[in-house]
Coordinates of C-alpha atoms in Angstrom, one line a residue:
Chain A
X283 CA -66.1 84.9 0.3
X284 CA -64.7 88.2 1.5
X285 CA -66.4 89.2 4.5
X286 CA -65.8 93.0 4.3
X287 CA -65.5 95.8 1.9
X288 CA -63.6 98.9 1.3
X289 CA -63.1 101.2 -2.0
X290 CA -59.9 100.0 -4.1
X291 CA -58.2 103.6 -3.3
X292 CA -58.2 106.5 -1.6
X293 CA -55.6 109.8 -2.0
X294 CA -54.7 112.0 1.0
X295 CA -51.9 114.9 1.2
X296 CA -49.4 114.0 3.5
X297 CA -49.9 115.7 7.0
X298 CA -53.9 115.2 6.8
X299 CA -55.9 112.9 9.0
X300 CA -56.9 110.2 6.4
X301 CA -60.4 108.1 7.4
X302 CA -60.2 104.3 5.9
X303 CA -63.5 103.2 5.8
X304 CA -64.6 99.5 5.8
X305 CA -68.3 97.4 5.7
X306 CA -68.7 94.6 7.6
X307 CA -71.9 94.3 7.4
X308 CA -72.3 90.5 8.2
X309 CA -70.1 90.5 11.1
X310 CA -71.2 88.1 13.9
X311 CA -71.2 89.5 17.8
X312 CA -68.1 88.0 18.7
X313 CA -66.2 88.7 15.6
X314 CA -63.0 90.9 15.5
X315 CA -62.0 93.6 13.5
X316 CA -58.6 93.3 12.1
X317 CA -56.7 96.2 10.5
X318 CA -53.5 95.1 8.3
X319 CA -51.3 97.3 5.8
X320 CA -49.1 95.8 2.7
X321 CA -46.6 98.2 1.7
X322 CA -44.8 97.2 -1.1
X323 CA -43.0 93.9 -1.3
X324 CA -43.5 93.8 1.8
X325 CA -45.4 91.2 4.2
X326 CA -48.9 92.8 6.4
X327 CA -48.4 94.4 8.6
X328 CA -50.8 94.9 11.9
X329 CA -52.1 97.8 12.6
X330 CA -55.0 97.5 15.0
X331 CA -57.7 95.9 16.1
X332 CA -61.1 95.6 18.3
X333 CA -64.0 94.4 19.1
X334 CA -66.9 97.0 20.6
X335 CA -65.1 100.0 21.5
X336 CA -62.6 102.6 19.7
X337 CA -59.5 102.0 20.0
X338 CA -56.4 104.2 19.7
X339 CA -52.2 102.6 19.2
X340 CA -49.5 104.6 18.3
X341 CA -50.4 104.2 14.9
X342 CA -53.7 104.5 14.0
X343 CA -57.2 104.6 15.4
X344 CA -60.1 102.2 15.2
X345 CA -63.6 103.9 15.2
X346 CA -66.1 100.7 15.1
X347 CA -69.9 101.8 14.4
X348 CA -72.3 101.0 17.5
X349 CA -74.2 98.3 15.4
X350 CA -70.6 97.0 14.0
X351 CA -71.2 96.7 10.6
X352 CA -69.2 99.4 9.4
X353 CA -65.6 100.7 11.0
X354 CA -62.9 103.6 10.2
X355 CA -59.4 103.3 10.3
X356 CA -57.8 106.6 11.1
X357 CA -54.5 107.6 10.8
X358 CA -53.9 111.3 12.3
X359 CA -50.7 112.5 10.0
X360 CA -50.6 110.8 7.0
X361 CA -46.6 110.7 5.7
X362 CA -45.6 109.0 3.1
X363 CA -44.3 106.2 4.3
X364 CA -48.0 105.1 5.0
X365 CA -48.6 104.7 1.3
X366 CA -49.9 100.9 1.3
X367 CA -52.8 98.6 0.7
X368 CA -54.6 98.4 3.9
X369 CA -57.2 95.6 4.5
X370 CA -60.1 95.4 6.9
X371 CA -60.4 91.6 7.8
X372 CA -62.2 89.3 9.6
X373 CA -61.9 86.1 11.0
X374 CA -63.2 83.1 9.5
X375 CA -64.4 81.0 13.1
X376 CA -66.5 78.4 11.4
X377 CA -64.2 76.3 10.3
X378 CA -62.0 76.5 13.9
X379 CA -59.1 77.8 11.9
X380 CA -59.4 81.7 12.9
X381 CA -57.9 81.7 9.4
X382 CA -58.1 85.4 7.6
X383 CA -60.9 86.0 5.3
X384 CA -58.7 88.9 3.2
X385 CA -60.4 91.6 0.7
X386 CA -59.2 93.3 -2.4
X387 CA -58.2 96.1 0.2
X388 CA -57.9 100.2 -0.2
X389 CA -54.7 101.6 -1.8
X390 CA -54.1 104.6 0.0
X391 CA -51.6 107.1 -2.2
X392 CA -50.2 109.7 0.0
X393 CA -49.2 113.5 -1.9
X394 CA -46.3 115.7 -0.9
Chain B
X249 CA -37.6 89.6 19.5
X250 CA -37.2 88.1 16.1
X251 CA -40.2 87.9 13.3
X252 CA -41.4 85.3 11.6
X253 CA -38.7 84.8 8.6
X254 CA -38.7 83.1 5.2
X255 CA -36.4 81.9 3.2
X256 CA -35.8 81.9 0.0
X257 CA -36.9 85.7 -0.6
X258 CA -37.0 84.8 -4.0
X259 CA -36.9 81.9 -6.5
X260 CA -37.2 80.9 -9.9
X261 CA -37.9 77.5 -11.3
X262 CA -38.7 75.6 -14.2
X263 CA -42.0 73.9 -15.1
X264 CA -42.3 70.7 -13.9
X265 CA -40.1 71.3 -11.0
X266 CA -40.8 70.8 -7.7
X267 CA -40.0 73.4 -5.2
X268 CA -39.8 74.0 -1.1
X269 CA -40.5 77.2 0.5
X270 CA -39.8 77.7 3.9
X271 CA -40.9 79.7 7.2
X272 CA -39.5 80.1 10.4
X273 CA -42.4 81.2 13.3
X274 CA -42.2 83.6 16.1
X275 CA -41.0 81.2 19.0
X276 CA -43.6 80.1 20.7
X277 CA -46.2 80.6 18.8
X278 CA -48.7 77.4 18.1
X279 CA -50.2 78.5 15.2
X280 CA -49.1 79.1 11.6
X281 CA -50.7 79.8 8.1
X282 CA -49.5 80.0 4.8
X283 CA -51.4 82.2 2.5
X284 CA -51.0 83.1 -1.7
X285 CA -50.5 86.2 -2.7
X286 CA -50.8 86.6 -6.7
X287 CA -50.0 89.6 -8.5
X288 CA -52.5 92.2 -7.7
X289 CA -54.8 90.1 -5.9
X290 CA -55.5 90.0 -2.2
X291 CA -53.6 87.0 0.2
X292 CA -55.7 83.9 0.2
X293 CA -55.6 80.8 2.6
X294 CA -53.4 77.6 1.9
X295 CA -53.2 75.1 5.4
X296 CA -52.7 75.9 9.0
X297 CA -51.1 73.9 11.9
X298 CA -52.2 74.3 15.7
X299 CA -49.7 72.6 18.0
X300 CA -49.7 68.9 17.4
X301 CA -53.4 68.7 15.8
X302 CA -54.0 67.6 12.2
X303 CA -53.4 70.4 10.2
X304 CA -56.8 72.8 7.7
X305 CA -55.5 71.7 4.4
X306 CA -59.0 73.5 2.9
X307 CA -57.2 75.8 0.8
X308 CA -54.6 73.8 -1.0
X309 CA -55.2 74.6 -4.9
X310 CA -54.4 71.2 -5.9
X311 CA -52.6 67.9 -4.9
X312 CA -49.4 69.1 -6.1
X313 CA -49.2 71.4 -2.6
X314 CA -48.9 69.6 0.7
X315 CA -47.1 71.3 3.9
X316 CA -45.6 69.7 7.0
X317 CA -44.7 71.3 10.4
X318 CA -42.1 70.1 12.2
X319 CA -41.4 70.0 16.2
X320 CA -44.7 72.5 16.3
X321 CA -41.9 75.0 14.9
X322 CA -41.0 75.3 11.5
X323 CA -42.8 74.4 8.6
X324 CA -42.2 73.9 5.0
X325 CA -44.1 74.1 1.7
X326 CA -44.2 71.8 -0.9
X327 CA -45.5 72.6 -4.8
X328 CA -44.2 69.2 -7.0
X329 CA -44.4 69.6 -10.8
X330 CA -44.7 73.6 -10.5
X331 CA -47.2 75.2 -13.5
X332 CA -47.5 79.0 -14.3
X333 CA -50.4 79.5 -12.3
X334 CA -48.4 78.8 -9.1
X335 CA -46.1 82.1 -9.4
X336 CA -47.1 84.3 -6.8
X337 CA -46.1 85.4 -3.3
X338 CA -46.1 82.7 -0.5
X339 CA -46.5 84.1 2.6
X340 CA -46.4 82.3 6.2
X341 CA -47.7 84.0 9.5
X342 CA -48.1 83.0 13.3
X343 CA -49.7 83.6 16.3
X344 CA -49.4 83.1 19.7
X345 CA -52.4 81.1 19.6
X346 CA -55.6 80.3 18.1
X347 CA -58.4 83.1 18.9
X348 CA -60.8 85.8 18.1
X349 CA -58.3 88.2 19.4
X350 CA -55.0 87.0 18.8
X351 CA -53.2 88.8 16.0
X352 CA -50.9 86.9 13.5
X353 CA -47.7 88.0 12.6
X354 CA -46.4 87.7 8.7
X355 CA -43.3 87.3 7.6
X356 CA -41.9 88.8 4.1
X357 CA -42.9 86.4 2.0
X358 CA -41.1 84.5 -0.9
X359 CA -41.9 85.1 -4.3
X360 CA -41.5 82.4 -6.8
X361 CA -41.8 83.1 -10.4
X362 CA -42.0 79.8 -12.8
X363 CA -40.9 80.1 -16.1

């Protein structure tokens, strides 16, 4: 019952911007976007997230589509140590657990 | 400040056995969710605890997994008479509270493997 939706992988040479694109296209008005990364054996880690407007850390930025259903996670200078599965999640409010709704996520390989 | 920590990073039992996996939160946070992570698959949801309320047991797999939470800190899981199909990644996260907004923080997980 994933909520969202993102290609399995995605290549990018290290230095280049990299745009992470994700469909959301069921997302309720008051829903959150939610951007995690996995690097290996590793736990998620948060990256971002928003609700109407962009939205820029010192990590990444969050471009969210004026109707919401789609978003882009950007990261400005890809290195390699952002090689990682990133995943695009909402929240599942219905049940009153705010409980992550994960997806298969993109793998993002990073060249030298 | 300290993360949320697991412990044991790694185990490996028997069938049959029964095993406890445990996870220490971010102090003072009131929430905390395990998830399974199996190979190559994305993290799904096991049980979460808010403060002192009855915990979401909606994704427990099976009897064999119950979870308790302890002082509203920390919590342990439970998987008696461990099968195959329970080999996979446990992972525990927090959060401050329980919102839209709030983020949840993971720890590194422990990966149990049973032979």
């Amino acid at each position: 019952d994933a909520k969202t939706t993102q290609p399995n992988s995605m290549e990018s040479n290290e230095e280049e911007p990299v745009h992470l694109p994700c469909n959301h296209s069921t997302i309720s008005g008051t829903d959150y976007i939610h951007w995690y990364r996995q690097l290996p054996s590793q736990g998620p880690e948060y990256v971002i997230h928003g609700l109407t407007s962009n939205v820029n850390n010192r990590m990444a930025s969050l471009a969210i589509a004026e109707d919401r259903k789609s978003s882009t996670l950007i990261l400005h200078r890809a290195t390699l140590r952002d090689a990682a599965v990133y995943y695009c999640i909402l929240r599942d409010i219905s049940s009153g657990t705010y409980k992550y709704i994960f997806g298969t996520g993109t793998r993002l390989k990073v060249l030298a | 400040g300290a993360g949320v920590s697991q412990s044991p990073s790694n185990k490996v039992t028997e069938k049959g056995k029964d095993v406890e996996l445990r996870c220490d939160p971010i102090s003072g946070h009131t929430a905390l969710y395990w998830y399974r992570q199996s190979l190559g698959q994305g993290l799904e949801f096991l049980i979460y605890f808010q403060g002192n309320s009855a915990p979401d047991k909606s994704g427990l797999p099976s009897d064999r997994f119950s979870a308790e939470r302890t002082g509203g800190s920390v919590s342990t899981l439970t998987i008696q008479r461990t099968q195959q199909e329970d080999s996979a990644v446990y992972l525990c996260a927090s959060s401050l509270r329980r919102a839209r907004e709030v983020t949840q923080y993971f720890g590194p997980g422990t990966r149990l493997t049973v032979l």
